[in-house]
PDB file of C-alpha atoms in Angstrom:
ATOM      1  CA  MET A 771      -0.077   9.465 -21.622  1.00 42.00           C
ATOM      2  CA  ASP A 772      -3.401   9.942 -23.405  1.00 45.00           C
ATOM      3  CA  LYS A 773      -6.478   9.665 -21.252  1.00 41.00           C
ATOM      4  CA  GLN A 774      -7.734   6.644 -23.179  1.00 42.00           C
ATOM      5  CA  ASN A 775      -4.638   4.766 -22.009  1.00 51.00           C
ATOM      6  CA  GLN A 776      -5.419   5.514 -18.339  1.00 55.00           C
ATOM      7  CA  THR A 777      -7.619   2.691 -17.091  1.00 60.00           C
ATOM      8  CA  VAL A 778      -8.731   0.809 -14.015  1.00 66.00           C
ATOM      9  CA  PRO A 779      -7.500  -2.736 -14.713  1.00 71.00           C
ATOM     10  CA  GLY A 780      -9.867  -5.578 -13.931  1.00 82.00           C
ATOM     11  CA  GLU A 781      -6.946  -7.748 -12.879  1.00 89.00           C
ATOM     12  CA  PHE A 782      -3.177  -7.838 -12.598  1.00 93.00           C
ATOM     13  CA  ILE A 783      -0.742 -10.495 -13.776  1.00 91.00           C
ATOM     14  CA  LEU A 784       1.792 -11.521 -11.131  1.00 92.00           C
ATOM     15  CA  MET A 785       5.220 -12.978 -11.826  1.00 88.00           C
ATOM     16  CA  ARG A 786       5.924 -16.561 -10.823  1.00 85.00           C
ATOM     17  CA  ILE A 787       8.593 -17.777  -8.431  1.00 85.00           C
ATOM     18  CA  THR A 788      10.002 -19.809 -11.319  1.00 80.00           C
ATOM     19  CA  ASP A 789       9.126 -20.219 -14.990  1.00 78.00           C
ATOM     20  CA  TRP A 790      10.749 -23.652 -15.227  1.00 84.00           C
ATOM     21  CA  PRO A 791       7.932 -26.236 -15.592  1.00 81.00           C
ATOM     22  CA  GLU A 792       9.969 -29.024 -13.981  1.00 85.00           C
ATOM     23  CA  LEU A 793      10.377 -26.935 -10.793  1.00 86.00           C
ATOM     24  CA  GLN A 794       6.681 -26.116 -10.350  1.00 88.00           C
ATOM     25  CA  ALA A 795       5.754 -29.326  -8.498  1.00 89.00           C
ATOM     26  CA  PRO A 796       8.845 -29.442  -6.187  1.00 92.00           C
ATOM     27  CA  PHE A 797       8.438 -25.750  -5.297  1.00 91.00           C
ATOM     28  CA  PHE A 798       4.722 -26.242  -4.646  1.00 93.00           C
ATOM     29  CA  VAL A 799       5.439 -29.080  -2.197  1.00 94.00           C
ATOM     30  CA  LEU A 800       8.280 -27.127  -0.557  1.00 94.00           C
ATOM     31  CA  PHE A 801       6.341 -23.896  -0.039  1.00 94.00           C
ATOM     32  CA  LEU A 802       3.153 -25.719   0.956  1.00 95.00           C
ATOM     33  CA  THR A 803       5.143 -27.499   3.665  1.00 96.00           C
ATOM     34  CA  ILE A 804       6.731 -24.241   4.834  1.00 95.00           C
ATOM     35  CA  TYR A 805       3.365 -22.454   4.945  1.00 96.00           C
ATOM     36  CA  ALA A 806       1.666 -25.386   6.730  1.00 96.00           C
ATOM     37  CA  VAL A 807       4.414 -25.564   9.371  1.00 95.00           C
ATOM     38  CA  SER A 808       4.235 -21.780   9.787  1.00 95.00           C
ATOM     39  CA  ALA A 809       0.443 -21.772  10.170  1.00 95.00           C
ATOM     40  CA  VAL A 810       0.409 -24.685  12.633  1.00 94.00           C
ATOM     41  CA  GLY A 811       3.328 -23.248  14.620  1.00 92.00           C
ATOM     42  CA  ASN A 812       1.867 -19.767  14.953  1.00 95.00           C
ATOM     43  CA  LEU A 813      -1.668 -20.998  15.662  1.00 95.00           C
ATOM     44  CA  GLY A 814      -0.194 -23.357  18.255  1.00 91.00           C
ATOM     45  CA  MET A 815       1.716 -20.493  19.883  1.00 91.00           C
ATOM     46  CA  ILE A 816      -1.441 -18.355  19.994  1.00 93.00           C
ATOM     47  CA  VAL A 817      -3.453 -21.156  21.628  1.00 91.00           C
ATOM     48  CA  LEU A 818      -0.655 -22.187  23.988  1.00 89.00           C
ATOM     49  CA  THR A 819      -0.005 -18.694  25.346  1.00 90.00           C
ATOM     50  CA  LYS A 820      -3.744 -18.162  25.741  1.00 90.00           C
ATOM     51  CA  VAL A 821      -4.692 -21.337  27.624  1.00 87.00           C
ATOM     52  CA  ASP A 822      -1.595 -22.179  29.702  1.00 83.00           C
ATOM     53  CA  SER A 823      -1.813 -20.567  33.153  1.00 81.00           C
ATOM     54  CA  LYS A 824       1.978 -20.245  33.486  1.00 83.00           C
ATOM     55  CA  LEU A 825       2.300 -18.222  30.298  1.00 85.00           C
ATOM     56  CA  GLN A 826       0.041 -15.348  31.371  1.00 89.00           C
ATOM     57  CA  THR A 827       2.816 -12.736  31.532  1.00 91.00           C
ATOM     58  CA  PRO A 828       3.531  -9.644  29.408  1.00 93.00           C
ATOM     59  CA  MET A 829       6.301 -11.461  27.526  1.00 91.00           C
ATOM     60  CA  TYR A 830       3.898 -14.130  26.284  1.00 91.00           C
ATOM     61  CA  PHE A 831       1.165 -11.582  25.631  1.00 95.00           C
ATOM     62  CA  PHE A 832       3.537  -9.923  23.147  1.00 95.00           C
ATOM     63  CA  LEU A 833       4.613 -13.312  21.793  1.00 92.00           C
ATOM     64  CA  ARG A 834       0.969 -14.183  21.106  1.00 94.00           C
ATOM     65  CA  ASN A 835       0.592 -10.980  19.097  1.00 96.00           C
ATOM     66  CA  LEU A 836       3.826 -11.688  17.235  1.00 95.00           C
ATOM     67  CA  ALA A 837       2.485 -15.128  16.276  1.00 95.00           C
ATOM     68  CA  PHE A 838      -0.782 -13.534  15.095  1.00 96.00           C
ATOM     69  CA  ILE A 839       1.156 -11.041  12.952  1.00 96.00           C
ATOM     70  CA  ASP A 840       3.401 -13.754  11.477  1.00 95.00           C
ATOM     71  CA  LEU A 841       0.331 -15.811  10.629  1.00 96.00           C
ATOM     72  CA  GLY A 842      -1.288 -12.727   9.104  1.00 96.00           C
ATOM     73  CA  TYR A 843       1.391 -11.630   6.689  1.00 91.00           C
ATOM     74  CA  SER A 844       2.358 -15.153   5.631  1.00 94.00           C
ATOM     75  CA  THR A 845      -1.332 -15.836   4.889  1.00 95.00           C
ATOM     76  CA  SER A 846      -1.686 -12.591   2.938  1.00 95.00           C
ATOM     77  CA  VAL A 847       0.962 -13.871   0.483  1.00 94.00           C
ATOM     78  CA  GLY A 848       1.355 -17.657   0.861  1.00 93.00           C
ATOM     79  CA  PRO A 849      -1.955 -19.124  -0.392  1.00 93.00           C
ATOM     80  CA  LYS A 850      -2.018 -16.939  -3.516  1.00 92.00           C
ATOM     81  CA  MET A 851       1.598 -17.861  -4.270  1.00 92.00           C
ATOM     82  CA  LEU A 852       0.760 -21.573  -3.935  1.00 92.00           C
ATOM     83  CA  VAL A 853      -2.204 -21.246  -6.309  1.00 91.00           C
ATOM     84  CA  ALA A 854       0.173 -19.831  -8.946  1.00 89.00           C
ATOM     85  CA  PHE A 855       1.995 -23.170  -9.111  1.00 89.00           C
ATOM     86  CA  VAL A 856      -1.144 -25.049 -10.214  1.00 86.00           C
ATOM     87  CA  THR A 857      -2.793 -22.501 -12.549  1.00 84.00           C
ATOM     88  CA  ASP A 858      -1.947 -21.570 -16.106  1.00 76.00           C
ATOM     89  CA  GLN A 859      -2.061 -17.819 -15.556  1.00 79.00           C
ATOM     90  CA  ASN A 860      -1.078 -16.117 -12.305  1.00 87.00           C
ATOM     91  CA  THR A 861      -3.629 -13.308 -12.039  1.00 92.00           C
ATOM     92  CA  ILE A 862      -5.146 -11.371  -9.151  1.00 93.00           C
ATOM     93  CA  SER A 863      -8.204  -9.137  -9.315  1.00 93.00           C
ATOM     94  CA  TYR A 864      -7.956  -5.374  -8.812  1.00 93.00           C
ATOM     95  CA  HIS A 865      -9.758  -5.448  -5.447  1.00 93.00           C
ATOM     96  CA  TRP A 866      -7.916  -8.533  -4.144  1.00 94.00           C
ATOM     97  CA  CYS A 867      -4.618  -6.871  -5.038  1.00 95.00           C
ATOM     98  CA  ALA A 868      -5.594  -3.822  -2.977  1.00 96.00           C
ATOM     99  CA  THR A 869      -6.668  -6.106  -0.111  1.00 96.00           C
ATOM    100  CA  GLN A 870      -3.425  -8.081  -0.204  1.00 96.00           C
ATOM    101  CA  LEU A 871      -1.342  -4.894  -0.181  1.00 96.00           C
ATOM    102  CA  THR A 872      -3.341  -3.467   2.733  1.00 97.00           C
ATOM    103  CA  PHE A 873      -2.906  -6.486   4.979  1.00 96.00           C
ATOM    104  CA  PHE A 874       0.722  -7.071   4.003  1.00 94.00           C
ATOM    105  CA  ILE A 875       1.759  -3.518   4.948  1.00 95.00           C
ATOM    106  CA  LEU A 876      -0.349  -3.672   8.126  1.00 96.00           C
ATOM    107  CA  PHE A 877       1.296  -6.831   9.418  1.00 96.00           C
ATOM    108  CA  ILE A 878       4.868  -5.968   8.363  1.00 93.00           C
ATOM    109  CA  ILE A 879       4.865  -2.600  10.160  1.00 95.00           C
ATOM    110  CA  SER A 880       3.152  -4.144  13.197  1.00 96.00           C
ATOM    111  CA  GLU A 881       5.886  -6.784  13.436  1.00 95.00           C
ATOM    112  CA  LEU A 882       8.621  -4.149  13.704  1.00 94.00           C
ATOM    113  CA  PHE A 883       6.939  -2.345  16.590  1.00 96.00           C
ATOM    114  CA  ILE A 884       5.796  -5.479  18.421  1.00 96.00           C
ATOM    115  CA  LEU A 885       9.444  -6.615  18.435  1.00 95.00           C
ATOM    116  CA  SER A 886      10.321  -3.172  19.847  1.00 96.00           C
ATOM    117  CA  ALA A 887       7.700  -3.586  22.568  1.00 96.00           C
ATOM    118  CA  MET A 888       9.147  -7.008  23.381  1.00 94.00           C
ATOM    119  CA  ALA A 889      12.638  -5.465  23.700  1.00 94.00           C
ATOM    120  CA  TYR A 890      11.265  -2.833  26.095  1.00 96.00           C
ATOM    121  CA  ASP A 891       9.539  -5.592  28.081  1.00 95.00           C
ATOM    122  CA  ARG A 892      12.878  -7.456  28.442  1.00 93.00           C
ATOM    123  CA  TYR A 893      14.565  -4.191  29.499  1.00 93.00           C
ATOM    124  CA  VAL A 894      12.047  -3.610  32.295  1.00 94.00           C
ATOM    125  CA  ALA A 895      12.187  -7.266  33.398  1.00 91.00           C
ATOM    126  CA  ILE A 896      16.004  -7.267  33.726  1.00 90.00           C
ATOM    127  CA  CYS A 897      16.800  -3.670  34.691  1.00 90.00           C
ATOM    128  CA  ASN A 898      13.803  -2.986  36.964  1.00 90.00           C
ATOM    129  CA  PRO A 899      12.600  -6.405  38.144  1.00 88.00           C
ATOM    130  CA  LEU A 900      10.973  -5.095  41.349  1.00 90.00           C
ATOM    131  CA  LEU A 901       8.809  -2.658  39.371  1.00 91.00           C
ATOM    132  CA  TYR A 902       8.111  -5.053  36.492  1.00 92.00           C
ATOM    133  CA  THR A 903       4.513  -5.904  37.364  1.00 91.00           C
ATOM    134  CA  VAL A 904       3.735  -2.220  37.967  1.00 93.00           C
ATOM    135  CA  VAL A 905       5.399  -0.852  34.833  1.00 93.00           C
ATOM    136  CA  MET A 906       4.213  -3.655  32.544  1.00 95.00           C
ATOM    137  CA  SER A 907       0.613  -3.658  33.725  1.00 95.00           C
ATOM    138  CA  PRO A 908      -2.099  -5.185  31.489  1.00 94.00           C
ATOM    139  CA  ARG A 909      -3.178  -1.672  30.489  1.00 96.00           C
ATOM    140  CA  VAL A 910       0.356  -0.697  29.407  1.00 96.00           C
ATOM    141  CA  CYS A 911       0.717  -3.961  27.476  1.00 96.00           C
ATOM    142  CA  TRP A 912      -2.489  -3.333  25.581  1.00 97.00           C
ATOM    143  CA  VAL A 913      -1.378   0.221  24.747  1.00 97.00           C
ATOM    144  CA  LEU A 914       2.005  -1.082  23.479  1.00 96.00           C
ATOM    145  CA  VAL A 915       0.112  -3.447  21.159  1.00 97.00           C
ATOM    146  CA  ALA A 916      -2.841  -1.249  20.170  1.00 97.00           C
ATOM    147  CA  VAL A 917      -0.766   1.784  19.125  1.00 97.00           C
ATOM    148  CA  PRO A 918       1.306  -0.183  16.550  1.00 96.00           C
ATOM    149  CA  TYR A 919      -1.858  -1.777  15.152  1.00 97.00           C
ATOM    150  CA  VAL A 920      -3.637   1.584  14.764  1.00 97.00           C
ATOM    151  CA  TYR A 921      -0.564   3.280  13.311  1.00 97.00           C
ATOM    152  CA  SER A 922       0.128   0.376  10.930  1.00 97.00           C
ATOM    153  CA  ALA A 923      -3.490   0.288   9.768  1.00 97.00           C
ATOM    154  CA  SER A 924      -3.383   4.040   9.089  1.00 97.00           C
ATOM    155  CA  VAL A 925      -0.165   3.861   7.052  1.00 97.00           C
ATOM    156  CA  SER A 926      -1.425   0.786   5.217  1.00 97.00           C
ATOM    157  CA  LEU A 927      -4.771   2.361   4.269  1.00 97.00           C
ATOM    158  CA  ILE A 928      -3.215   5.676   3.213  1.00 97.00           C
ATOM    159  CA  THR A 929      -0.628   3.923   1.018  1.00 96.00           C
ATOM    160  CA  THR A 930      -3.158   1.577  -0.594  1.00 96.00           C
ATOM    161  CA  ILE A 931      -5.757   4.293  -1.194  1.00 96.00           C
ATOM    162  CA  GLN A 932      -3.175   6.665  -2.706  1.00 95.00           C
ATOM    163  CA  ILE A 933      -2.022   3.972  -5.124  1.00 95.00           C
ATOM    164  CA  PHE A 934      -5.427   2.657  -6.136  1.00 93.00           C
ATOM    165  CA  ILE A 935      -7.108   6.042  -6.680  1.00 91.00           C
ATOM    166  CA  SER A 936      -4.318   6.912  -9.137  1.00 90.00           C
ATOM    167  CA  SER A 937      -4.529   6.281 -12.867  1.00 87.00           C
ATOM    168  CA  PHE A 938      -3.106   2.990 -14.120  1.00 87.00           C
ATOM    169  CA  CYS A 939      -1.744   2.609 -17.628  1.00 83.00           C
ATOM    170  CA  GLY A 940      -2.801  -0.295 -19.830  1.00 75.00           C
ATOM    171  CA  TYR A 941       0.208  -2.368 -18.712  1.00 81.00           C
ATOM    172  CA  ASN A 942      -0.954  -4.662 -15.866  1.00 87.00           C
ATOM    173  CA  ILE A 943       2.008  -6.987 -15.204  1.00 90.00           C
ATOM    174  CA  ILE A 944       3.370  -6.626 -11.641  1.00 90.00           C
ATOM    175  CA  SER A 945       7.085  -7.396 -11.374  1.00 85.00           C
ATOM    176  CA  HIS A 946       6.635  -9.461  -8.224  1.00 88.00           C
ATOM    177  CA  PHE A 947       4.818 -12.582  -7.050  1.00 90.00           C
ATOM    178  CA  TYR A 948       2.498 -10.561  -4.789  1.00 92.00           C
ATOM    179  CA  CYS A 949       1.049  -7.034  -4.774  1.00 93.00           C
ATOM    180  CA  ASP A 950       3.680  -4.751  -3.266  1.00 90.00           C
ATOM    181  CA  SER A 951       3.695  -0.965  -3.277  1.00 90.00           C
ATOM    182  CA  LEU A 952       6.878  -0.267  -5.269  1.00 87.00           C
ATOM    183  CA  PRO A 953       6.101  -2.631  -8.209  1.00 89.00           C
ATOM    184  CA  LEU A 954       2.582  -1.171  -8.368  1.00 92.00           C
ATOM    185  CA  LEU A 955       3.943   2.378  -8.574  1.00 92.00           C
ATOM    186  CA  THR A 956       5.680   1.516 -11.850  1.00 89.00           C
ATOM    187  CA  LEU A 957       2.255   0.815 -13.411  1.00 91.00           C
ATOM    188  CA  LEU A 958       0.838   4.280 -12.676  1.00 91.00           C
ATOM    189  CA  CYS A 959       0.403   6.931 -15.375  1.00 88.00           C
ATOM    190  CA  SER A 960      -0.116   9.770 -12.894  1.00 82.00           C
ATOM    191  CA  SER A 961       2.649  11.386 -10.854  1.00 84.00           C
ATOM    192  CA  THR A 962       3.957   9.143  -8.077  1.00 89.00           C
ATOM    193  CA  TRP A 963       6.344  11.472  -6.232  1.00 91.00           C
ATOM    194  CA  GLU A 964       3.913  12.212  -3.372  1.00 92.00           C
ATOM    195  CA  ILE A 965       3.229   8.501  -2.785  1.00 93.00           C
ATOM    196  CA  GLU A 966       6.919   7.650  -3.057  1.00 92.00           C
ATOM    197  CA  LEU A 967       7.811  10.409  -0.571  1.00 93.00           C
ATOM    198  CA  PHE A 968       5.159   9.173   1.875  1.00 94.00           C
ATOM    199  CA  ILE A 969       6.403   5.575   1.582  1.00 92.00           C
ATOM    200  CA  LEU A 970      10.039   6.699   2.011  1.00 91.00           C
ATOM    201  CA  ILE A 971       9.313   8.810   5.106  1.00 94.00           C
ATOM    202  CA  CYS A 972       7.226   6.058   6.724  1.00 93.00           C
ATOM    203  CA  SER A 973       9.771   3.348   5.866  1.00 90.00           C
ATOM    204  CA  VAL A 974      12.676   5.317   7.343  1.00 91.00           C
ATOM    205  CA  PHE A 975      10.668   6.187  10.451  1.00 94.00           C
ATOM    206  CA  ASN A 976       9.478   2.593  10.945  1.00 94.00           C
ATOM    207  CA  LEU A 977      12.900   1.002  10.523  1.00 91.00           C
ATOM    208  CA  VAL A 978      14.975   3.594  12.386  1.00 92.00           C
ATOM    209  CA  SER A 979      12.621   4.147  15.326  1.00 95.00           C
ATOM    210  CA  SER A 980      11.922   0.454  15.911  1.00 95.00           C
ATOM    211  CA  PHE A 981      15.619  -0.445  15.564  1.00 93.00           C
ATOM    212  CA  LEU A 982      16.668   2.326  17.964  1.00 95.00           C
ATOM    213  CA  ILE A 983      14.205   1.100  20.609  1.00 95.00           C
ATOM    214  CA  VAL A 984      15.614  -2.429  20.303  1.00 94.00           C
ATOM    215  CA  LEU A 985      19.221  -1.188  20.260  1.00 94.00           C
ATOM    216  CA  VAL A 986      18.900   1.122  23.290  1.00 95.00           C
ATOM    217  CA  SER A 987      16.950  -1.523  25.233  1.00 94.00           C
ATOM    218  CA  TYR A 988      19.654  -4.131  24.690  1.00 93.00           C
ATOM    219  CA  ILE A 989      22.512  -1.742  25.442  1.00 93.00           C
ATOM    220  CA  LEU A 990      20.882  -1.033  28.820  1.00 93.00           C
ATOM    221  CA  ILE A 991      20.190  -4.752  29.319  1.00 91.00           C
ATOM    222  CA  LEU A 992      23.828  -5.597  28.567  1.00 90.00           C
ATOM    223  CA  LYS A 993      25.046  -2.989  31.057  1.00 90.00           C
ATOM    224  CA  ALA A 994      22.730  -4.414  33.723  1.00 88.00           C
ATOM    225  CA  ILE A 995      23.842  -8.003  33.007  1.00 87.00           C
ATOM    226  CA  LEU A 996      27.544  -7.102  33.240  1.00 85.00           C
ATOM    227  CA  LYS A 997      26.920  -5.585  36.681  1.00 84.00           C
ATOM    228  CA  MET A 998      25.404  -8.827  38.005  1.00 81.00           C
ATOM    229  CA  ASN A 999      27.549 -10.588  40.599  1.00 79.00           C
ATOM    230  CA  THR A1000      26.711 -14.213  39.808  1.00 78.00           C
ATOM    231  CA  ALA A1001      27.266 -16.193  36.622  1.00 77.00           C
ATOM    232  CA  GLN A1002      23.911 -17.900  37.183  1.00 77.00           C
ATOM    233  CA  GLY A1003      22.128 -14.543  37.174  1.00 74.00           C
ATOM    234  CA  ARG A1004      23.881 -13.465  33.980  1.00 79.00           C
ATOM    235  CA  GLN A1005      23.063 -16.772  32.293  1.00 79.00           C
ATOM    236  CA  LYS A1006      19.388 -16.517  33.254  1.00 75.00           C
ATOM    237  CA  ALA A1007      19.200 -12.940  31.964  1.00 75.00           C
ATOM    238  CA  PHE A1008      20.844 -13.899  28.662  1.00 76.00           C
ATOM    239  CA  SER A1009      18.519 -16.889  28.261  1.00 75.00           C
ATOM    240  CA  THR A1010      15.403 -14.703  28.603  1.00 75.00           C
ATOM    241  CA  CYS A1011      16.660 -12.477  25.772  1.00 83.00           C
ATOM    242  CA  GLY A1012      18.148 -15.120  23.490  1.00 81.00           C
ATOM    243  CA  SER A1013      14.994 -16.013  21.556  1.00 81.00           C
ATOM    244  CA  HIS A1014      13.991 -12.398  20.997  1.00 86.00           C
ATOM    245  CA  LEU A1015      17.503 -11.401  19.910  1.00 87.00           C
ATOM    246  CA  THR A1016      17.577 -14.276  17.403  1.00 86.00           C
ATOM    247  CA  VAL A1017      14.231 -13.246  15.875  1.00 88.00           C
ATOM    248  CA  VAL A1018      15.291  -9.578  15.673  1.00 90.00           C
ATOM    249  CA  ALA A1019      18.647 -10.467  14.099  1.00 87.00           C
ATOM    250  CA  VAL A1020      17.046 -12.668  11.419  1.00 87.00           C
ATOM    251  CA  LEU A1021      14.405 -10.046  10.567  1.00 88.00           C
ATOM    252  CA  TYR A1022      16.732  -7.052  10.321  1.00 86.00           C
ATOM    253  CA  ALA A1023      19.407  -9.021   8.459  1.00 84.00           C
ATOM    254  CA  THR A1024      16.779  -9.971   5.861  1.00 82.00           C
ATOM    255  CA  LEU A1025      15.521  -6.378   5.586  1.00 79.00           C
ATOM    256  CA  ALA A1026      19.085  -5.109   5.198  1.00 76.00           C
ATOM    257  CA  PHE A1027      19.736  -7.651   2.441  1.00 75.00           C
ATOM    258  CA  MET A1028      16.521  -6.684   0.640  1.00 69.00           C
ATOM    259  CA  TYR A1029      16.763  -2.895   0.814  1.00 64.00           C
ATOM    260  CA  MET A1030      20.430  -1.961   1.310  1.00 62.00           C
ATOM    261  CA  GLN A1031      21.929  -3.610  -1.766  1.00 59.00           C
ATOM    262  CA  PRO A1032      23.376  -1.286  -4.426  1.00 59.00           C
ATOM    263  CA  LYS A1033      21.087  -1.042  -7.451  1.00 54.00           C
ATOM    264  CA  SER A1034      23.754  -2.557  -9.701  1.00 55.00           C
ATOM    265  CA  SER A1035      23.633  -5.846  -7.764  1.00 55.00           C
ATOM    266  CA  HIS A1036      19.836  -6.097  -7.690  1.00 57.00           C
ATOM    267  CA  SER A1037      18.179  -8.868  -9.662  1.00 63.00           C
ATOM    268  CA  PHE A1038      14.593 -10.057  -9.765  1.00 64.00           C
ATOM    269  CA  ASP A1039      15.593 -13.619  -8.834  1.00 68.00           C
ATOM    270  CA  THR A1040      17.532 -12.418  -5.782  1.00 73.00           C
ATOM    271  CA  ASP A1041      14.650 -10.184  -4.704  1.00 74.00           C
ATOM    272  CA  LYS A1042      12.204 -13.066  -5.124  1.00 78.00           C
ATOM    273  CA  MET A1043      14.231 -15.389  -2.903  1.00 81.00           C
ATOM    274  CA  ALA A1044      14.677 -12.674  -0.261  1.00 82.00           C
ATOM    275  CA  SER A1045      10.931 -11.955  -0.349  1.00 85.00           C
ATOM    276  CA  VAL A1046      10.093 -15.666  -0.007  1.00 88.00           C
ATOM    277  CA  PHE A1047      12.383 -15.883   3.025  1.00 89.00           C
ATOM    278  CA  PHE A1048      10.826 -12.732   4.493  1.00 87.00           C
ATOM    279  CA  THR A1049       7.182 -13.659   3.895  1.00 90.00           C
ATOM    280  CA  LEU A1050       7.212 -17.425   4.492  1.00 91.00           C
ATOM    281  CA  VAL A1051      10.401 -18.653   6.153  1.00 91.00           C
ATOM    282  CA  ILE A1052      10.659 -16.066   8.948  1.00 92.00           C
ATOM    283  CA  PRO A1053       7.043 -16.677  10.110  1.00 93.00           C
ATOM    284  CA  MET A1054       7.894 -20.396  10.199  1.00 93.00           C
ATOM    285  CA  LEU A1055      11.147 -19.858  12.125  1.00 90.00           C
ATOM    286  CA  ASN A1056       9.783 -17.549  14.837  1.00 89.00           C
ATOM    287  CA  PRO A1057       7.599 -20.100  16.686  1.00 88.00           C
ATOM    288  CA  MET A1058      10.387 -22.674  16.333  1.00 87.00           C
ATOM    289  CA  ILE A1059      12.928 -20.297  17.881  1.00 85.00           C
ATOM    290  CA  TYR A1060      10.642 -19.476  20.803  1.00 82.00           C
ATOM    291  CA  SER A1061       9.778 -23.161  21.306  1.00 77.00           C
ATOM    292  CA  LEU A1062      13.289 -24.610  21.103  1.00 68.00           C
ATOM    293  CA  ARG A1063      15.051 -21.881  23.107  1.00 67.00           C
ATOM    294  CA  ASN A1064      12.430 -21.338  25.801  1.00 73.00           C
ATOM    295  CA  LYS A1065      12.027 -23.761  28.714  1.00 75.00           C
ATOM    296  CA  GLU A1066       8.646 -22.302  29.735  1.00 76.00           C
ATOM    297  CA  VAL A1067       7.188 -22.828  26.247  1.00 78.00           C
ATOM    298  CA  LYS A1068       8.586 -26.364  26.108  1.00 74.00           C
ATOM    299  CA  GLY A1069       7.089 -27.022  29.546  1.00 77.00           C
ATOM    300  CA  ALA A1070       3.710 -25.691  28.419  1.00 75.00           C
ATOM    301  CA  LEU A1071       3.834 -27.903  25.329  1.00 74.00           C
ATOM    302  CA  HIS A1072       4.608 -30.912  27.527  1.00 74.00           C
ATOM    303  CA  ARG A1073       1.698 -30.098  29.871  1.00 78.00           C
ATOM    304  CA  MET A1074      -0.697 -29.650  26.935  1.00 73.00           C
ATOM    305  CA  TRP A1075       0.425 -32.965  25.419  1.00 72.00           C
ATOM    306  CA  LYS A1076      -0.123 -34.763  28.742  1.00 72.00           C
ATOM    307  CA  ASN A1077      -3.613 -33.278  29.063  1.00 70.00           C
ATOM    308  CA  LEU A1078      -4.483 -34.307  25.497  1.00 70.00           C
ATOM    309  CA  CYS A1079      -3.293 -37.860  26.184  1.00 73.00           C
ATOM    310  CA  LYS A1080      -5.657 -38.041  29.182  1.00 69.00           C
ATOM    311  CA  ILE A1081      -8.716 -37.271  27.047  1.00 66.00           C
ATOM    312  CA  PRO A1082     -10.646 -40.538  26.484  1.00 63.00           C
ATOM    313  CA  ILE A1083     -11.198 -41.469  22.849  1.00 54.00           C
TER     314      ILE A1083
END
């Protein structure tokens, strides 16, 4: 490419969820509802696990961070996507694109390792119940949360900086409805192999290491449950893991669908729907799963509702 064709674009044009005018209004209402339910659910979970005295355990400490992460990455994509339904041109400025990419990568990687920390927490609770309060001390819990945040922030900043210090060609249309690393790489004039290699290594490490922690934790949990003498004990152990297992299964199934399809079966419409599910629907489902399947959360909600009803108007 000639140097005059290598520019820093003032803005990027994002693709829309749909180009059909008659679907703009129904999709806007649908995704606004999903985002609103997600935001209220995750904010509610954050508040509930913070103020309720019976939810001050490591499990709910991790759940509060999971809700914060879900709120974070749905907010990094959702509002901008909603604006696209009511504007003529779906554009995003150069700096806002970099900001969106930074926060999206930060929260997505954090989610994987917070779910791993939650699996380890369930392993300690079931396999070493007498040592649980010692092993899962407040200091250990903070380390298990802080390390993923610091690591995720580092990977996110390195990826974003590498992309945005590179030379862009004149073409500024991103083949996605939000700023993601791989669609942005296709717009670069300079060599991308170093960035692609870094993204590949980090992606493999993030997915494999987090999945292995979850897998090994639940293999050990299953062995411990099968050794229990009473059906009541086994049922209680399964019930404490059910919500987390459901969330993990939904997340990894979505990731597998998005990234393990053969190239021949890939289509932009399929990728868009998978990305919508990943960025908006999963953050909405997580607080619902933990609320509907968890008696302690339902009890805390009931106590909070009773206290609110007692407040004089």
